Short mmCIF file of C-alpha atoms in Angstrom, two decimals:
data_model
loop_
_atom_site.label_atom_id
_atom_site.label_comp_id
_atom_site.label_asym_id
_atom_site.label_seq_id
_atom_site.Cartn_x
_atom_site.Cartn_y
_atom_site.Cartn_z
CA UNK A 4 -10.88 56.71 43.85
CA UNK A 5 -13.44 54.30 44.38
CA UNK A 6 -14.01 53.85 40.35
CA UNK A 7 -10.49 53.29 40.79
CA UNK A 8 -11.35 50.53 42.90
CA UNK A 9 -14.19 49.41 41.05
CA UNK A 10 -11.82 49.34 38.28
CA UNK A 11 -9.01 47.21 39.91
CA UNK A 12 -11.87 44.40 41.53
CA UNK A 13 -13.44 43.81 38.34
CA UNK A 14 -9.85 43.34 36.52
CA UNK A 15 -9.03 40.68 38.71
CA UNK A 16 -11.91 38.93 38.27
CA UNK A 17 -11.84 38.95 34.44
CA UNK A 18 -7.77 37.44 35.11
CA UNK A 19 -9.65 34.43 37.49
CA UNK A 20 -12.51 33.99 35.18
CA UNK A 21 -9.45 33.87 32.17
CA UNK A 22 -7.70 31.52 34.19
CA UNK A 23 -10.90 29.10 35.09
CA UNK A 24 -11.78 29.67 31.27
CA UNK A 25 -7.93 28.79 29.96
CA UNK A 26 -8.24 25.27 31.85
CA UNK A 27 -12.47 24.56 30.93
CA UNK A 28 -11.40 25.45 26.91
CA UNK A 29 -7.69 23.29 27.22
CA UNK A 30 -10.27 20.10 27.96
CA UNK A 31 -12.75 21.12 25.74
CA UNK A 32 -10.66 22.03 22.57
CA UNK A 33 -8.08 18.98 22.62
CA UNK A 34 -10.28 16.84 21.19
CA UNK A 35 -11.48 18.97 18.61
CA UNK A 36 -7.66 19.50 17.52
CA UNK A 37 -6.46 15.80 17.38
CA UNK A 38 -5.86 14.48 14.02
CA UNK A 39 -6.14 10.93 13.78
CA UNK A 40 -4.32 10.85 10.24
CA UNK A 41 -1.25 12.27 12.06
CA UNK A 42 -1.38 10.15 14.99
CA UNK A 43 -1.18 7.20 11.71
CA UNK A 44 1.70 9.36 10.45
CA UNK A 45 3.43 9.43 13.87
CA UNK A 46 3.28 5.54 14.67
CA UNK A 47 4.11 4.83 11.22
CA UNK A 48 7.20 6.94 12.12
CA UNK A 49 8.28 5.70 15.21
CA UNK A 50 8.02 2.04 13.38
CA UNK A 51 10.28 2.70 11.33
CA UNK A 52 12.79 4.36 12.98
CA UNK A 53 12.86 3.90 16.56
CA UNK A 54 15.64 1.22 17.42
CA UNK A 55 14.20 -1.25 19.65
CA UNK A 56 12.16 -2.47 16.64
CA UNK A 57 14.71 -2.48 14.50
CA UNK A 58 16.52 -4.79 17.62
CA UNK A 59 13.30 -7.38 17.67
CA UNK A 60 14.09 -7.35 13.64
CA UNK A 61 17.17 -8.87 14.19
CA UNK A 62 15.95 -11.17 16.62
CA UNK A 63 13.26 -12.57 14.04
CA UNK A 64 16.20 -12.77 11.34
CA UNK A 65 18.69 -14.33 14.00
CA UNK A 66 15.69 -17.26 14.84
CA UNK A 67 15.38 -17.52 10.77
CA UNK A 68 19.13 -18.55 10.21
CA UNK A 69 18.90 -20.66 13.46
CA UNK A 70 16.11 -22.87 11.94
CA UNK A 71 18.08 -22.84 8.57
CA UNK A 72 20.74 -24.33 10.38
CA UNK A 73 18.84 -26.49 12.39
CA UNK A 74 17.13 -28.00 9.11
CA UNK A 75 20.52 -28.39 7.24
CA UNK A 76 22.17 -30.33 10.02
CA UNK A 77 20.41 -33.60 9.54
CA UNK A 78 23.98 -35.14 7.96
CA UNK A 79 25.74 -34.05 11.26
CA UNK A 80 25.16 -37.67 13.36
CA UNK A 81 26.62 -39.62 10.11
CA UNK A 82 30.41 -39.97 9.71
CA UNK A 83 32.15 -40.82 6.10
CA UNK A 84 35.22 -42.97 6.33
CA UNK A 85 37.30 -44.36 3.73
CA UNK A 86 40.55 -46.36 2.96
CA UNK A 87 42.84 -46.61 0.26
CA UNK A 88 44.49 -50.04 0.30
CA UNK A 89 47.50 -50.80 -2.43
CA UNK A 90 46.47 -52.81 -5.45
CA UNK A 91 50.33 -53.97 -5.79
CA UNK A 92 51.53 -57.50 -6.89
CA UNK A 93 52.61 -58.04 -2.81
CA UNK A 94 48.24 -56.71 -1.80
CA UNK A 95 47.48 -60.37 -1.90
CA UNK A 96 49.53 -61.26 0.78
CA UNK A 97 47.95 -60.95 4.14
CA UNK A 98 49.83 -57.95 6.59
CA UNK A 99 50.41 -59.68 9.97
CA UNK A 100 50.77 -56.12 11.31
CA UNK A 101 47.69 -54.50 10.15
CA UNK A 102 45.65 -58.14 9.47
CA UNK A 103 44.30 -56.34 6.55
CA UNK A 104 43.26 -59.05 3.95
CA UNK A 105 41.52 -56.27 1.49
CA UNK A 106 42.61 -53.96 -1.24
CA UNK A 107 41.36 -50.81 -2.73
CA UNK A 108 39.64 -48.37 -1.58
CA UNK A 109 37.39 -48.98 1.65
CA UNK A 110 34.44 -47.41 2.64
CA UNK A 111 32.73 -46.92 5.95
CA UNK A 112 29.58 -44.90 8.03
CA UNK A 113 28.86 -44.23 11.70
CA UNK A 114 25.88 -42.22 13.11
CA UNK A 115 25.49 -41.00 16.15
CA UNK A 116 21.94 -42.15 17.42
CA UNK A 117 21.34 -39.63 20.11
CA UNK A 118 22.51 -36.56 17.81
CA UNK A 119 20.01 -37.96 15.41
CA UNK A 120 17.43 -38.50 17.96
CA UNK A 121 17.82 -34.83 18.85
CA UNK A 122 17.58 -33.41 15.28
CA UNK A 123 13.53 -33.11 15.10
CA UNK A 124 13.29 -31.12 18.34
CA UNK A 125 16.08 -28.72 17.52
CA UNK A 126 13.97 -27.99 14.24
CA UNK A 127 10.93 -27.38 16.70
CA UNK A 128 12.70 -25.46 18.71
CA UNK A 129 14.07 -23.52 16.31
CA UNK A 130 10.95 -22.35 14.68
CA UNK A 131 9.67 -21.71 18.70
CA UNK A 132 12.43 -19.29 18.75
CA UNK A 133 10.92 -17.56 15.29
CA UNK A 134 7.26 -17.61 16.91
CA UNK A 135 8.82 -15.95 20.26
CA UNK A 136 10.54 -13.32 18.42
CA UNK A 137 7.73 -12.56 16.54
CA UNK A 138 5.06 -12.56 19.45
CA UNK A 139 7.74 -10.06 21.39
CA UNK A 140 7.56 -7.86 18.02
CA UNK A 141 3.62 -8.09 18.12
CA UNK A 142 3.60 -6.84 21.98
CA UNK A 143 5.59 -4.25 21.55
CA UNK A 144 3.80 -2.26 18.36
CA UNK A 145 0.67 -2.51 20.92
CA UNK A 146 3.39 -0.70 23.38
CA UNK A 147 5.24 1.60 20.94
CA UNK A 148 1.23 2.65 19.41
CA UNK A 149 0.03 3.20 22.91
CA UNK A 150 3.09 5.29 24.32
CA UNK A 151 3.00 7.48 21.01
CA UNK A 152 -0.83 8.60 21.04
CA UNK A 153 -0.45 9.31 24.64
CA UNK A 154 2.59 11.68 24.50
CA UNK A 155 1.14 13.06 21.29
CA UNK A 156 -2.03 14.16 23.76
CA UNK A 157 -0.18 15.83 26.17
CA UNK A 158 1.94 17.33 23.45
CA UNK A 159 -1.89 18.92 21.81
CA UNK A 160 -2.67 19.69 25.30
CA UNK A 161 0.61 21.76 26.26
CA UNK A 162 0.56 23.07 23.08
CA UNK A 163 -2.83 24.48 22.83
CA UNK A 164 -2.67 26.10 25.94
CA UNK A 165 0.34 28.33 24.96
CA UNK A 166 -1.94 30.94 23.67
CA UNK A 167 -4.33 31.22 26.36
CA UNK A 168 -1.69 31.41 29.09
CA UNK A 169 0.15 34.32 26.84
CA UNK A 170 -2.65 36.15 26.60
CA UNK A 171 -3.49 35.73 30.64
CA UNK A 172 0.70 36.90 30.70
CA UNK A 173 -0.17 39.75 28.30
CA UNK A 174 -3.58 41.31 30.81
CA UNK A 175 -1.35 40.80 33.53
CA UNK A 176 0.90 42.68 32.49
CA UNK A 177 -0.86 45.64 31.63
CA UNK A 178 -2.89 45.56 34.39
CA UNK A 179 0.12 46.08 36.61
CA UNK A 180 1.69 48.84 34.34
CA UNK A 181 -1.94 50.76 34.85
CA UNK A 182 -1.59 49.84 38.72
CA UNK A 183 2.39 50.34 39.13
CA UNK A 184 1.43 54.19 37.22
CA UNK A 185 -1.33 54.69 39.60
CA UNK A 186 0.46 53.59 42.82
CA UNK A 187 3.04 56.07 41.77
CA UNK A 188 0.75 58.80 41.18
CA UNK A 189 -0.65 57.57 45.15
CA UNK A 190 -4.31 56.81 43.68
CA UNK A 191 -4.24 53.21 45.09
CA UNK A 192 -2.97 51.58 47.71
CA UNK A 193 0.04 49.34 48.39
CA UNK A 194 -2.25 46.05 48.95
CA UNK A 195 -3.96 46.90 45.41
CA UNK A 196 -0.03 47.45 43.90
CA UNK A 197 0.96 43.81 45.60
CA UNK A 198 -1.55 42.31 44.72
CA UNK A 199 -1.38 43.42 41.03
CA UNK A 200 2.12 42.38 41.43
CA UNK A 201 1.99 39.07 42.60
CA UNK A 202 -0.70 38.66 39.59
CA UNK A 203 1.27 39.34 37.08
CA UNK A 204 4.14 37.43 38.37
CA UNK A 205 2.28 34.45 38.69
CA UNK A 206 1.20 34.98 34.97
CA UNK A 207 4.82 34.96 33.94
CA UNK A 208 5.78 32.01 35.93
CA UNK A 209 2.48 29.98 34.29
CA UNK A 210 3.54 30.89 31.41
CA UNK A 211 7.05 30.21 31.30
CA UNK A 212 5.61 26.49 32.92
CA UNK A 213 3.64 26.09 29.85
CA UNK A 214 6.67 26.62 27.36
CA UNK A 215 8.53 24.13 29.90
CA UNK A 216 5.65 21.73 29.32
CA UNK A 217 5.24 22.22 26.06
CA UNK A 218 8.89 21.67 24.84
CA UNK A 219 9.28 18.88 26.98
CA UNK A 220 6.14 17.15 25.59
CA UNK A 221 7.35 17.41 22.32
CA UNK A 222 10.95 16.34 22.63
CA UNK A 223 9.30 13.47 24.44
CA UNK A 224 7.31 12.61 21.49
CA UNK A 225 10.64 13.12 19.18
CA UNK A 226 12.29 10.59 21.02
CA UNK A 227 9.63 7.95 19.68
CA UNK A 228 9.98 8.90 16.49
CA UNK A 229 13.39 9.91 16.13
CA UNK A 230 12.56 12.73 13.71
CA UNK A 231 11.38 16.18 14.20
CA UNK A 232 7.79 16.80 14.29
CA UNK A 233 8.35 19.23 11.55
CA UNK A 234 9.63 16.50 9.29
CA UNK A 235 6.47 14.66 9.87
CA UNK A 236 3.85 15.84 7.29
#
């Protein structure tokens, strides 16, 4: 019985020691397992096809045609007039209605000195607009870079410790099918069955924690790049 014992103490220390060494070797062994080149791959991805970009694309292209528009519109504060004015034997004859005294065609222009005054600073303005939407591009690449290498890191770190906390799951579990048989064959006690118990149903719920993490990091991650991981080579 008390090699029983013996047995039982020194299995629970070996699951605490596992469970200290799962969390010292998950911040030890992330750094070792990040790939820079796929961090690259992953930005380049999310780039490319994540839609607020593509939005601040538009925004450049809409400040483009604005400035076109702006530059094109210099002719806007000038108005074209002309008259046509009968060249018949009665044109010489003055019209007391009208008092025209010309014939032929008659030409006139009008501008519009505050619409022309405005012209240059629309153009400036307009190519403000193009620097804005650019500098708002700019910012957010530094934003869209520095959100995906930060969910890729917790997507290495949930991943890496699936394997650890399955094989913490696994010992648990066979340590409680040794204790479980034993309790029923009344060579330990009911404290040494609970506690082998509550072990190995914290194992489960770790692990089952760790698949939550781990799927969650990575759909996380997905959503940045708006393909799956497994597309990205």
């Amino acid at each position: 019985m008390k090699c029983h014992k013996c047995c039982l103490l020194s299995f629970f220390l070996i699951i605490s020691v596992s469970l200290y060494s799962y969390n010292l070797k998950a911040q030890e062994s992330i750094l070792q397992d990040i790939s820079y080149l796929y961090v690259e791959k992953l930005i380049a991805t999310a780039k490319e096809n994540y839609p607020r970009l593509k939005s601040l694309d538009s925004e450049i292209e809409i400040a483009k045609k604005d400035l076109n528009i702006a530059k094109t519109s210099w002719l806007d504060p000038f108005s074209f007039q002309y008259v046509s004015r009968s060249n018949d034997a009665n044109a010489n004859a003055v019209n007391l209605t009208t008092a025209d005294i010309l014939t032929g065609y008659q030409f006139g222009i009008s501008v519009n000195p505050g619409s022309l005054l405005s012209k240059p600073g629309n153009v400036k303005k307009a190519k403000e607009q193009i620097n804005i939407a650019r500098y708002n591009k700019e910012e957010y690449n530094l934003t869209l870079e520095a959100e995906v290498k930060k969910r890729y890191f917790v997507y290495l770190q949930y991943k890496n410790s699936l394997t650890s906390l399955n094989n913490i799951y696994l010992d648990a579990q066979n340590n409680f099918n040794v204790v479980k048989l034993a309790y029923q064959k009344a060579e330990t006690t009911l404290e040494q069955y609970n506690a082998a118990s509550t072990t190995f149903s914290q194992a489960y719920q770790t692990k089952l924690q760790g698949e939550a993490n781990y799927v969650s990091a990575k759909a996380s991650l997905e959503e940045l790049t708006v393909k799956k991981l497994e597309e990205i080579k």
